[in-house]
Amino acid sequence: MAKEKVRGRRADKKSEKVEKKAAEFGTSRDNKEVKEIKEESSIEQIDASLKSPFFGLVDSNELDYFKQAESTLNINAFDSDEERSGFIRSVLEEARGKELKLVTNQICSKLMERLVLFASDRQLKNIFGQFSNHFVALAHHKYSSHVLETLLVRAAALVEKELINDFKDDEEEEALTNNEEEDGQEDVKVTMETLFINMLDEFKPHLKTMIEHQYSSHVLRLIILILAGKELPSTTTSNSTLRSKKSKIARKMIEIKDNDDFNKSFQTPSSFKNQLRELCNELSKNQDTKRMREYAIHKVASPVLQLLIGVEGLVDRDRTFWHLIFLKETEDKDAQEGAFVEFLLSDSVGSHFLESTIKNDGARIKYIERLYKLYMKDRVLKLAKRSTTGVYIIQALLFKLKPVEVEHILDEIIPELSSLISISENQNLDLGQKLIDASISRGNYRRDEIIEQLFLKFAPNYNVKDPQANTSSEFIENVLQLTGSTLGNTRDDWPTAEERRRSLFLEKLMEYDYKFVICVWYNFLALPLERFIQMCYHGVFSHIVERSLVVAPASEGEPKPVLILRKRVLNLFQDKIVNMACNSYGSHIVDTLWHFTIFLPMYKDRIATQLLGESHKVKESTYGRLVWKNWSMELFTRKKYDWKALVKQQEQEYFGDSEESGNKERVKKPIELKMEKLAEEKRQREEREARDENGKRKAADDAAEAYEKRQKLRGRRR
């Protein structure tokens, strides 16, 4: 009784908290937290109704055998594919009749998943048949749900094979299968399409429960993708339409790699479209706005609903799911809808839902424009300050709205960009990247202001117009946060995701404007030499060094101070070339130095001499051999005159000039070359049309002349 009172008090306190929050947004208790309170009392009933039946325990002898088989498949210790196929056949023979208890076992489920990945088409059908009448239970189980997902992907590939008549029978397997049929096995000659639809019939009564179940929701999402003919994402890719970040990490830990059927979309029969329509109708039947909005902010159901909104246009012109959540595009502002949108803009799950529906082409543009104009346009800057929620909605809108609205968002955010980005709290770096992309898409709209704001935030003491030799390393430190990073670690620590994100941001800046490249060079010179060399060997920061080694295009020209600065950067690599050439990351930098030393033949010769001085060490390294080839070191060793001719050719190509013409013309950009090609094709087409027209006229004239001659001849004969 005491526990019941405590639980009641906690529920009351939570209820009061929700009421306060609802009052702030102008809503009733129909939000996420109230839903969670209601779920606490009913979750036991839901779990009990879908509890997996007990298929039996795997005894110790069987467990040892199947563990050994899983290990053998994991290390792939086979000399040929035929040998592996024979091994899989023997394991499946041993597992016959035990599939259900194996697939629900923590250890043996990994074996079953590997067997599904490597199984032949006939073996796949047999496994599918063994799961028949148990799909619902398996989808709701922690371990078997993963096996079922892999099975569904392979099944989708097999459906396409049968559809295009690419299904071939293996004689040996056919004989084995016939023996199995005599033993009472299911007839494997049933098409995969039929088996798949039979499985869907099992799921249909339980769809509304699956949508918010921790494990079966993933199976449901995969079924929707298959029926819609969408790409089936890899199980090792995080934040995809199927996998969360946590799920991806778990996937990597069990060391199961996807086969070629993943990251593909497959052809589907017409019956699948009808099945998708029935599935959508079943999920939307008897649903109201309140329930669908609860799904939208439910951490498990929300991704399923995002996917349904993305595919419902294929089978439903009325967009039922969208209009169950939001009002029609002709409706004006509504208080309840406004409160719900406000909650989406301030909630982590809700913001993911709204961002996904904007980005994934699920909703019509007019639906998104209505929400933007009614509930977001007047407070763009305020939403951009919500670094974990609202800012992602603004970023998505930059690439969906009309140009006028995009420029309005840019006008609101660009003047405040430096204040929106936080270095210490690591916030809104993505916003900077998206603004750059949006500016480029609008013809470099307010480009100079963006550059000014970024320098103001990351290098306030740097003089962009007149850089000084005593420049500090504040820019690269503020962007990459080198202090406290994995730089210099002696262990094989993986670079963190945060380091990758920051590096990509800096690469974007250097690609955006050459001023950032110059600033990075000065920062390299300000770093301790040991620190700089550590960057060259780092899995992520080495990309920064590599991307910074670019020469200004010939059209812009290279001022003498920049040329001198380039020499100073090259001096940093003195006596480090050989070790870098033998390193997986440093070798890419040495390759890039071939172009970076253009018009500096002394430096190019010096690097080649260092490689030649320790040629044995370089050639013994896998990466060193690639550097040796890319630097044409065989020519340098045996035919130095030809090597120098290669250097001269590089300089001529830089100007896009032949050796005879002494003019230094600028290198044409790809878009200019493309336009010239199109103009040339148009000219040739017009010439062909003119020739054809002249030919037609000449033929007509000849025909007329011949006719006149015939007429005259007839007259004389008469």
XYZ file of C-alpha atoms in Angstrom:
718
model
C 0.000 0.000 0.000
C 2.855 2.332 0.810
C 4.296 1.874 -2.664
C 0.938 2.672 -4.229
C 0.727 5.948 -2.286
C 4.235 6.948 -3.353
C 3.451 6.166 -6.966
C 0.283 8.214 -6.691
C 2.119 11.223 -5.261
C 4.702 11.062 -8.026
C 1.984 10.916 -10.649
C 0.236 13.887 -9.033
C 3.477 15.911 -9.003
C 4.161 15.032 -12.612
C 0.578 15.932 -13.491
C 0.976 19.348 -11.854
C 4.214 19.904 -13.765
C 2.487 19.073 -17.051
C -0.380 21.426 -16.264
C 2.120 24.272 -15.744
C 3.906 23.481 -18.999
C 0.602 23.229 -20.837
C -0.389 26.634 -19.507
C 2.821 28.122 -20.944
C 2.041 26.806 -24.431
C -1.692 27.451 -24.139
C -2.545 23.750 -24.411
C -4.447 21.202 -22.392
C -2.961 18.073 -20.802
C -2.847 16.366 -24.211
C 0.914 16.354 -24.571
C 3.829 13.969 -24.287
C 4.245 13.952 -20.524
C 0.568 13.207 -19.855
C 0.808 10.399 -22.364
C 3.784 8.933 -20.513
C 1.809 8.934 -17.249
C -1.047 7.081 -18.909
C 1.363 4.609 -20.479
C 2.869 3.676 -17.100
C -0.355 1.979 -16.070
C -0.974 0.173 -19.368
C 2.520 -0.884 -20.451
C 2.365 -4.149 -18.541
C -0.841 -5.149 -20.336
C 0.673 -4.344 -23.772
C 3.816 -6.365 -23.056
C 1.796 -9.314 -21.719
C -0.389 -9.539 -24.826
C 2.627 -9.679 -27.148
C 5.015 -11.701 -25.044
C 6.971 -14.141 -27.212
C 6.022 -17.775 -26.743
C 8.662 -20.084 -25.346
C 10.252 -22.063 -28.182
C 12.615 -24.049 -25.963
C 16.163 -23.766 -24.654
C 19.323 -24.525 -26.599
C 21.177 -27.252 -24.688
C 24.888 -26.969 -23.935
C 26.073 -29.333 -26.689
C 24.006 -27.535 -29.321
C 25.152 -24.181 -28.001
C 28.827 -25.130 -28.349
C 28.295 -26.316 -31.915
C 26.356 -23.242 -33.008
C 28.815 -20.877 -31.276
C 31.668 -22.522 -33.185
C 29.704 -22.282 -36.432
C 29.032 -18.580 -35.832
C 32.718 -17.962 -35.171
C 33.682 -19.798 -38.364
C 31.299 -17.692 -40.450
C 32.501 -14.529 -38.720
C 36.172 -15.032 -39.669
C 35.102 -16.402 -43.097
C 37.726 -19.168 -42.929
C 36.871 -20.680 -46.328
C 38.987 -21.131 -49.427
C 36.070 -20.638 -51.812
C 32.412 -19.705 -51.986
C 31.534 -23.331 -52.710
C 33.196 -24.424 -49.469
C 31.238 -21.800 -47.529
C 27.991 -22.860 -49.204
C 28.609 -26.454 -48.171
C 29.280 -25.395 -44.594
C 26.086 -23.312 -44.490
C 24.123 -26.251 -45.877
C 25.392 -28.520 -43.108
C 24.636 -25.942 -40.388
C 21.105 -25.425 -41.727
C 20.656 -29.207 -41.739
C 21.685 -29.298 -38.078
C 19.388 -26.352 -37.272
C 16.340 -27.847 -39.006
C 13.351 -27.708 -36.690
C 15.287 -25.608 -34.153
C 15.141 -22.269 -36.021
C 12.662 -20.620 -33.661
C 14.571 -21.361 -30.469
C 17.856 -20.385 -32.133
C 16.548 -17.073 -33.385
C 15.337 -16.055 -29.911
C 18.644 -16.961 -28.254
C 21.112 -14.122 -27.673
C 24.142 -16.013 -29.019
C 22.513 -18.188 -31.667
C 20.516 -15.310 -33.156
C 23.803 -13.926 -34.495
C 24.420 -17.259 -36.232
C 20.929 -17.214 -37.748
C 21.497 -13.699 -39.043
C 24.768 -14.740 -40.697
C 23.034 -17.767 -42.222
C 20.322 -15.497 -43.636
C 22.961 -13.175 -45.118
C 24.818 -16.008 -46.879
C 21.896 -18.344 -47.632
C 20.935 -19.213 -51.191
C 17.527 -18.247 -52.557
C 16.014 -21.667 -51.801
C 17.478 -21.765 -48.308
C 16.083 -18.286 -47.718
C 12.585 -19.447 -48.623
C 12.911 -22.417 -46.300
C 13.880 -20.158 -43.385
C 11.007 -17.823 -44.252
C 8.650 -20.780 -44.199
C 9.894 -21.889 -40.765
C 8.990 -18.445 -39.354
C 5.460 -18.606 -40.774
C 2.701 -18.074 -38.160
C 5.316 -16.744 -35.726
C 6.289 -13.443 -37.402
C 4.423 -11.272 -34.906
C 6.123 -12.872 -31.908
C 9.553 -12.720 -33.562
C 9.126 -9.044 -34.498
C 8.463 -8.158 -30.850
C 11.508 -10.044 -29.548
C 14.813 -8.319 -28.769
C 17.054 -10.717 -30.708
C 14.847 -12.275 -33.350
C 13.663 -8.852 -34.586
C 17.176 -8.184 -35.945
C 17.220 -11.515 -37.764
C 13.799 -10.738 -39.176
C 14.996 -7.382 -40.517
C 17.886 -9.022 -42.359
C 15.516 -11.691 -43.685
C 13.141 -9.031 -45.039
C 15.931 -7.256 -46.936
C 17.026 -10.533 -48.545
C 13.372 -11.307 -49.290
C 12.949 -7.950 -51.076
C 15.934 -8.758 -53.290
C 14.473 -12.197 -54.056
C 11.097 -10.690 -54.976
C 12.857 -8.530 -57.577
C 14.747 -11.578 -58.898
C 11.523 -13.477 -59.425
C 9.916 -10.403 -60.963
C 12.572 -10.114 -63.679
C 12.869 -13.912 -64.076
C 16.405 -13.999 -62.752
C 15.698 -16.825 -60.329
C 17.830 -19.901 -61.065
C 17.509 -23.264 -59.394
C 20.544 -25.041 -58.103
C 20.255 -28.752 -58.991
C 21.849 -29.974 -55.775
C 19.705 -27.683 -53.650
C 16.620 -28.709 -55.586
C 17.339 -32.358 -54.774
C 17.851 -31.508 -51.109
C 14.682 -29.448 -51.088
C 12.682 -32.270 -52.624
C 13.868 -34.531 -49.817
C 12.790 -31.902 -47.304
C 9.353 -31.696 -48.905
C 8.985 -35.442 -48.532
C 9.720 -34.990 -44.834
C 6.815 -32.582 -44.535
C 8.588 -29.290 -45.255
C 6.716 -26.440 -46.900
C 6.818 -26.316 -50.686
C 9.547 -23.838 -51.552
C 8.161 -23.354 -55.069
C 5.728 -20.824 -53.667
C 6.852 -17.374 -54.834
C 8.549 -14.993 -52.444
C 5.827 -12.449 -53.216
C 3.179 -14.839 -51.871
C 5.215 -15.617 -48.765
C 5.719 -11.904 -48.131
C 2.009 -11.105 -48.454
C 1.129 -14.004 -46.121
C 3.506 -12.506 -43.568
C 1.781 -9.116 -43.929
C -1.552 -10.759 -43.195
C -0.103 -11.931 -39.884
C 1.038 -8.414 -39.012
C -2.105 -6.460 -39.979
C -4.100 -7.058 -36.753
C -1.122 -5.864 -34.694
C 0.045 -2.805 -36.694
C -1.175 -0.213 -34.190
C 0.748 -1.949 -31.431
C 3.874 -2.334 -33.550
C 4.057 1.389 -34.284
C 5.165 2.207 -30.735
C 6.938 -1.016 -29.784
C 10.679 -0.791 -29.127
C 11.632 -3.667 -31.453
C 8.757 -4.342 -33.827
C 8.618 -0.675 -34.908
C 11.929 -1.239 -36.748
C 10.414 -4.225 -38.550
C 7.372 -2.128 -39.462
C 9.547 0.652 -40.869
C 11.421 -1.843 -43.026
C 8.163 -3.337 -44.313
C 6.951 0.139 -45.310
C 10.214 0.846 -47.165
C 9.997 -2.453 -49.059
C 6.341 -1.990 -50.051
C 7.053 1.569 -51.224
C 10.107 0.485 -53.251
C 12.395 2.824 -51.313
C 16.096 2.341 -50.622
C 16.764 -0.077 -47.771
C 19.433 1.599 -45.618
C 22.466 -0.113 -44.172
C 22.130 -1.406 -40.626
C 25.489 0.197 -39.770
C 24.442 3.711 -40.796
C 23.212 5.839 -37.921
C 20.319 8.297 -38.069
C 18.933 6.627 -41.186
C 15.280 5.850 -41.852
C 15.827 2.537 -40.078
C 18.686 2.825 -37.568
C 19.287 5.003 -34.546
C 22.786 5.924 -33.363
C 22.541 3.474 -30.459
C 21.440 0.666 -32.774
C 24.317 1.333 -35.170
C 26.880 1.063 -32.346
C 25.368 -2.240 -31.179
C 25.477 -3.504 -34.747
C 29.197 -2.747 -35.023
C 29.913 -4.525 -31.742
C 28.544 -7.864 -33.024
C 30.675 -7.519 -36.180
C 27.956 -8.429 -38.663
C 28.442 -6.672 -41.995
C 25.724 -6.105 -44.552
C 25.788 -7.803 -47.932
C 25.133 -6.259 -51.360
C 21.343 -6.233 -50.875
C 21.540 -3.252 -48.504
C 21.655 0.412 -49.574
C 19.513 -0.462 -52.596
C 15.944 -0.099 -53.732
C 14.210 -3.036 -55.415
C 11.494 -3.435 -58.003
C 8.192 -4.461 -56.487
C 5.097 -6.144 -57.961
C 1.826 -4.238 -58.286
C 0.391 -6.195 -55.356
C 2.829 -4.444 -52.996
C 1.252 -1.082 -53.753
C -2.137 -2.466 -52.782
C -0.615 -3.886 -49.610
C 0.883 -0.469 -48.789
C -2.537 1.124 -49.257
C -4.126 -1.430 -46.916
C -1.360 -0.924 -44.343
C -1.854 2.853 -44.375
C -5.614 2.499 -44.122
C -5.261 0.104 -41.193
C -2.930 2.443 -39.309
C -5.099 5.530 -39.918
C -8.459 3.819 -39.254
C -10.315 5.175 -36.197
C -7.395 7.529 -35.384
C -8.011 11.097 -34.258
C -5.836 14.218 -34.221
C -4.995 13.827 -30.560
C -3.643 10.293 -31.001
C -1.639 11.108 -34.140
C -0.024 14.102 -32.453
C 0.953 11.849 -29.575
C 2.602 9.528 -32.098
C 4.481 12.489 -33.574
C 6.213 13.223 -30.247
C 6.634 9.585 -29.180
C 10.303 8.582 -29.390
C 9.488 5.163 -30.928
C 6.381 5.924 -32.979
C 7.644 9.232 -34.406
C 10.103 7.700 -36.931
C 7.363 5.361 -38.181
C 4.984 8.280 -38.636
C 7.690 10.259 -40.472
C 8.060 7.362 -42.884
C 4.296 7.022 -43.372
C 4.016 10.719 -44.237
C 6.871 10.250 -46.696
C 5.219 7.391 -48.618
C 1.481 8.023 -48.226
C 1.474 10.157 -51.376
C 2.053 6.982 -53.400
C -1.325 5.536 -52.415
C -3.339 8.393 -50.889
C -3.925 11.720 -52.624
C -5.709 13.098 -49.579
C -2.566 12.699 -47.384
C -4.566 11.314 -44.467
C -1.701 11.110 -41.962
C -0.615 14.705 -42.576
C -4.155 16.069 -42.219
C -4.736 14.062 -39.064
C -1.828 16.001 -37.524
C -2.124 19.421 -39.175
C -5.048 21.390 -40.594
C -5.715 21.803 -44.319
C -3.705 24.340 -46.308
C -6.761 26.608 -46.650
C -7.233 26.925 -42.874
C -6.064 29.976 -40.911
C -4.078 30.005 -37.686
C -5.495 27.743 -34.992
C -4.719 27.993 -31.264
C -4.406 24.249 -30.633
C -2.388 23.663 -33.778
C -0.159 26.622 -32.889
C 0.482 25.169 -29.429
C 1.349 21.804 -30.975
C 3.757 23.371 -33.503
C 5.366 25.341 -30.669
C 5.882 22.091 -28.795
C 7.456 20.517 -31.900
C 9.823 23.486 -32.194
C 10.992 23.136 -28.592
C 11.026 19.346 -28.087
C 13.884 17.071 -29.194
C 11.660 14.313 -30.605
C 9.151 16.770 -32.041
C 11.815 18.821 -33.811
C 13.192 15.634 -35.421
C 9.682 14.825 -36.632
C 9.109 18.261 -38.165
C 12.609 18.416 -39.675
C 12.165 14.998 -41.282
C 8.794 15.828 -42.812
C 10.289 19.016 -44.299
C 13.447 17.393 -45.691
C 12.147 14.056 -46.981
C 9.679 15.334 -49.604
C 6.826 13.674 -47.774
C 4.578 16.692 -47.389
C 3.629 19.006 -50.231
C 5.488 22.312 -50.359
C 2.262 24.266 -49.809
C 1.726 22.431 -46.495
C 5.186 23.427 -45.273
C 4.796 27.016 -46.489
C 1.543 27.319 -44.535
C 3.172 26.201 -41.262
C 6.125 28.507 -41.878
C 4.062 31.616 -42.624
C 1.577 31.074 -39.782
C 3.871 29.937 -36.969
C 7.548 30.576 -37.800
C 8.145 33.480 -40.178
C 7.802 36.217 -37.563
C 10.335 34.657 -35.171
C 13.058 33.112 -37.313
C 15.881 34.525 -35.185
C 14.264 33.335 -31.953
C 13.961 29.792 -33.322
C 17.570 29.851 -34.553
C 18.675 30.459 -30.960
C 17.202 27.086 -29.922
C 20.429 25.229 -30.698
C 19.057 21.731 -30.031
C 15.590 22.004 -31.554
C 14.290 24.985 -33.544
C 17.529 25.718 -35.409
C 17.292 22.395 -37.271
C 13.847 23.358 -38.568
C 15.232 26.667 -39.865
C 18.109 24.848 -41.578
C 15.682 22.483 -43.306
C 13.476 25.382 -44.454
C 16.453 27.061 -46.172
C 16.332 24.402 -48.889
C 12.564 23.989 -49.250
C 10.973 27.426 -49.348
C 10.715 29.854 -52.241
C 13.722 32.111 -52.948
C 12.017 35.153 -51.436
C 11.418 33.348 -48.136
C 14.965 31.936 -48.111
C 16.389 35.437 -48.482
C 14.143 36.601 -45.646
C 15.614 33.913 -43.362
C 19.154 34.859 -44.437
C 18.430 38.548 -43.763
C 17.293 37.672 -40.260
C 20.164 35.336 -39.321
C 23.333 36.592 -41.091
C 23.722 39.849 -39.072
C 23.497 37.793 -35.836
C 25.495 34.753 -36.968
C 28.515 35.403 -34.731
C 26.287 35.578 -31.651
C 24.334 32.452 -32.604
C 27.456 30.257 -32.798
C 28.875 29.171 -29.452
C 32.462 27.844 -29.337
C 32.501 26.726 -25.713
C 29.113 24.993 -25.855
C 29.720 23.687 -29.383
C 26.461 25.006 -30.810
C 25.219 25.946 -34.271
C 28.293 24.996 -36.340
C 25.862 23.242 -38.693
C 23.937 26.495 -39.022
C 27.063 28.182 -40.402
C 27.462 25.464 -43.031
C 23.812 25.587 -44.073
C 23.908 29.374 -44.396
C 26.919 29.086 -46.701
C 25.127 26.508 -48.867
C 21.959 28.607 -48.964
C 23.973 31.714 -49.866
C 25.690 29.863 -52.731
C 22.336 28.591 -54.020
C 21.099 32.204 -54.111
C 24.081 33.460 -56.134
C 26.402 34.125 -53.150
C 23.763 36.216 -51.404
C 25.408 38.451 -48.707
C 28.612 36.446 -49.011
C 30.922 39.153 -47.632
C 28.786 39.571 -44.517
C 28.885 35.823 -43.821
C 32.692 35.801 -44.109
C 32.933 38.834 -41.834
C 30.686 37.254 -39.198
C 32.648 33.983 -39.221
C 35.990 35.727 -38.806
C 34.461 37.865 -36.057
C 33.440 34.722 -34.167
C 36.457 32.438 -34.669
C 39.345 34.894 -35.178
C 38.420 38.287 -33.722
C 42.075 39.399 -33.578
C 42.914 38.423 -37.162
C 43.241 41.209 -39.739
C 41.681 39.798 -42.892
C 42.847 42.627 -45.174
C 46.421 42.769 -43.857
C 47.440 39.520 -42.108
C 50.506 39.847 -39.908
C 53.336 37.384 -39.364
C 52.662 37.349 -35.619
C 49.149 35.912 -36.078
C 48.197 33.480 -33.299
C 46.583 30.056 -33.740
C 43.233 31.222 -32.330
C 41.280 30.526 -35.520
C 42.235 26.873 -35.866
C 42.011 26.392 -32.085
C 38.526 27.885 -31.869
C 37.199 25.862 -34.797
C 38.878 22.504 -34.115
C 39.272 22.720 -30.323
C 42.731 21.082 -30.531
C 43.217 21.404 -26.775
C 41.477 18.402 -25.240
C 41.169 16.558 -28.553
C 42.625 13.145 -29.431
C 45.537 14.874 -31.185
C 48.838 13.413 -29.996
C 47.323 10.330 -28.348
C 49.672 7.362 -28.495
C 46.802 4.859 -28.401
C 44.823 4.053 -31.511
C 41.899 6.172 -30.371
C 39.274 6.747 -33.007
C 38.770 10.427 -33.762
C 35.535 11.496 -32.158
C 32.410 12.376 -34.082
C 32.743 15.916 -32.763
C 36.238 16.220 -34.244
C 34.918 15.032 -37.596
C 32.102 17.572 -37.500
C 34.432 20.447 -36.705
C 36.920 19.376 -39.385
C 34.197 19.231 -42.022
C 33.111 22.718 -40.982
C 36.642 24.098 -41.436
C 36.984 22.326 -44.793
C 33.741 24.007 -45.850
C 35.116 27.418 -44.887
C 38.336 26.891 -46.861
C 36.340 25.772 -49.875
C 34.038 28.792 -49.536
C 36.698 31.497 -49.650
C 40.482 31.578 -50.100
C 40.812 34.035 -47.206
C 40.187 31.154 -44.815
C 43.015 29.177 -46.459
C 45.444 32.049 -45.884
C 44.299 32.317 -42.271
C 44.841 28.566 -41.736
C 48.395 28.858 -43.120
C 49.234 31.586 -40.633
C 47.759 29.449 -37.856
C 49.895 26.472 -38.906
C 52.986 28.650 -38.627
C 51.891 29.796 -35.161
C 51.472 26.225 -33.892
C 54.434 24.396 -32.312
C 56.048 22.305 -35.055
C 55.451 19.068 -33.150
C 51.747 19.912 -32.859
C 51.498 20.567 -36.597
C 53.202 17.262 -37.480
C 50.798 15.456 -35.135
C 47.942 16.889 -37.195
C 49.485 15.334 -40.319
C 49.230 11.868 -38.731
C 45.734 12.320 -37.262
C 42.786 10.482 -38.801
C 40.672 13.633 -39.073
C 42.933 16.677 -38.740
C 45.197 15.400 -41.543
C 42.316 16.206 -43.909
C 42.532 19.841 -42.795
C 46.231 19.981 -43.680
C 45.564 18.293 -47.023
C 42.638 20.576 -47.972
C 44.602 23.690 -47.045
C 47.390 22.926 -49.550
C 45.723 24.670 -52.469
C 47.113 27.303 -54.828
C 45.053 30.301 -55.906
C 43.643 29.845 -59.420
C 45.489 31.477 -62.299
C 42.532 33.794 -62.943
C 43.045 35.452 -59.555
C 46.833 35.397 -59.599
C 49.094 34.841 -56.622
C 50.494 37.983 -54.949
C 54.124 37.865 -53.867
C 53.302 37.868 -50.103
C 51.140 34.776 -50.631
C 53.931 33.073 -52.594
C 56.343 33.763 -49.726
C 53.791 32.442 -47.252
C 53.462 29.270 -49.342
C 57.231 28.758 -49.075
C 57.046 29.147 -45.295
C 54.336 26.485 -45.095
C 56.467 24.133 -47.217
C 59.372 24.624 -44.819
C 57.263 23.008 -42.093
C 57.588 19.664 -43.911
C 61.401 19.797 -44.028
C 62.920 16.370 -43.146
C 59.406 14.949 -42.452
C 58.567 13.816 -45.980
C 59.759 10.200 -45.842
C 57.940 9.315 -42.606
C 54.777 11.010 -43.845
C 54.986 9.147 -47.171
C 54.957 5.836 -45.273
C 51.890 6.771 -43.213
C 48.289 6.124 -44.233
C 47.261 9.732 -43.562
C 50.502 11.592 -44.197
C 50.927 9.990 -47.632
C 47.875 11.871 -48.921
C 49.475 15.138 -47.832
C 52.722 14.280 -49.657
C 50.686 13.522 -52.796
C 49.034 16.945 -52.520
C 52.439 18.645 -52.239
C 53.079 17.773 -55.901
C 50.580 20.433 -56.952
C 51.242 22.741 -54.000
C 54.882 23.174 -55.090
C 53.919 24.514 -58.521
C 56.287 27.338 -59.627
C 58.586 26.346 -56.756
C 60.856 23.834 -58.546
C 63.470 24.022 -55.817
C 60.994 22.742 -53.215
C 59.678 20.074 -55.591
C 63.229 18.891 -56.258
C 64.022 18.903 -52.534
C 61.034 16.660 -51.706
C 61.901 14.240 -54.515
C 65.514 14.105 -53.316
C 64.361 13.193 -49.785
C 62.202 10.375 -51.180
C 65.113 9.106 -53.282
C 67.512 9.271 -50.321
C 65.436 6.669 -48.440
C 63.960 4.881 -51.419
C 64.165 1.439 -49.777
C 62.038 2.572 -46.848
C 59.543 4.269 -49.149
C 59.232 1.290 -51.499
C 58.793 -1.169 -48.641
C 55.702 0.714 -47.487
C 52.326 0.216 -49.173
C 51.578 3.925 -48.907
C 55.146 4.899 -49.812
C 54.896 3.024 -53.116
C 51.813 5.048 -54.028
C 53.638 8.299 -53.241
C 56.628 7.076 -55.292
C 54.301 6.508 -58.246
C 52.378 9.775 -57.886
C 55.619 11.763 -57.753
C 56.941 9.931 -60.872
C 60.090 9.020 -58.961
C 61.224 6.488 -61.572
C 61.638 9.373 -64.014
C 63.394 11.423 -61.349
C 65.814 8.555 -60.741
C 66.574 7.516 -64.328
C 65.453 10.325 -66.636
C 65.556 13.552 -64.718
C 65.186 15.597 -67.903
C 61.813 13.936 -68.560
C 60.833 14.550 -64.937
C 61.593 18.258 -65.328
C 59.565 18.264 -68.529
C 56.686 16.856 -66.471
C 57.096 19.743 -64.016
C 57.038 22.207 -66.912
C 53.914 20.577 -68.302
C 52.210 21.008 -64.930
C 52.944 24.738 -65.012
C 51.558 25.029 -68.536
C 48.398 23.167 -67.567
C 47.975 25.543 -64.631
C 47.579 28.419 -67.076
C 45.710 26.295 -69.615
C 48.326 27.408 -72.182
C 50.424 25.755 -74.838
C 54.187 26.156 -74.759
C 54.215 28.233 -77.956
C 51.852 30.928 -76.726
C 53.482 33.040 -74.119
C 50.204 34.517 -72.877
C 49.090 33.541 -69.410
C 45.359 33.068 -69.811
C 43.234 32.208 -66.853
C 42.041 28.633 -66.342
C 38.428 28.294 -67.353
C 35.975 27.121 -64.743
C 34.008 23.877 -65.283
C 30.776 25.796 -65.847
C 32.470 27.885 -68.577
C 33.805 24.773 -70.268
C 30.350 23.219 -70.091
C 28.713 26.319 -71.606
C 31.306 26.352 -74.410
C 30.614 22.685 -75.083
C 26.870 23.328 -75.227
C 27.441 26.295 -77.575
C 29.621 24.151 -79.842
C 26.993 21.395 -79.893
C 24.325 23.970 -80.750
C 26.460 25.362 -83.587
C 27.070 21.894 -85.001
C 23.371 21.087 -84.723
C 22.431 24.272 -86.601
C 24.973 23.483 -89.312
C 23.540 19.986 -89.709
C 20.017 21.391 -89.897
C 21.149 23.952 -92.499
C 22.812 21.212 -94.563
C 19.703 19.059 -94.318
C 17.529 22.002 -95.370
C 19.783 22.780 -98.338
C 19.742 19.108 -99.298
C 15.950 19.052 -99.178
C 15.726 22.209 -101.317
C 18.189 20.826 -103.839
C 16.290 17.569 -104.039
C 13.046 19.479 -104.561
C 14.617 21.618 -107.302
C 16.037 18.548 -109.050
C 12.672 16.858 -108.892
C 10.964 19.930 -110.363
C 13.556 20.211 -113.149
C 13.194 16.518 -114.004
C 9.419 16.915 -114.129
C 9.681 19.836 -116.562
C 11.999 17.808 -118.830
C 9.534 14.935 -118.872
C 6.743 17.309 -119.791
C 8.748 18.715 -122.706
C 9.630 15.243 -123.977
C 6.008 14.254 -123.920
C 5.132 17.309 -125.946
C 7.655 16.546 -128.675
C 6.603 12.929 -128.902
C 3.008 13.959 -129.389
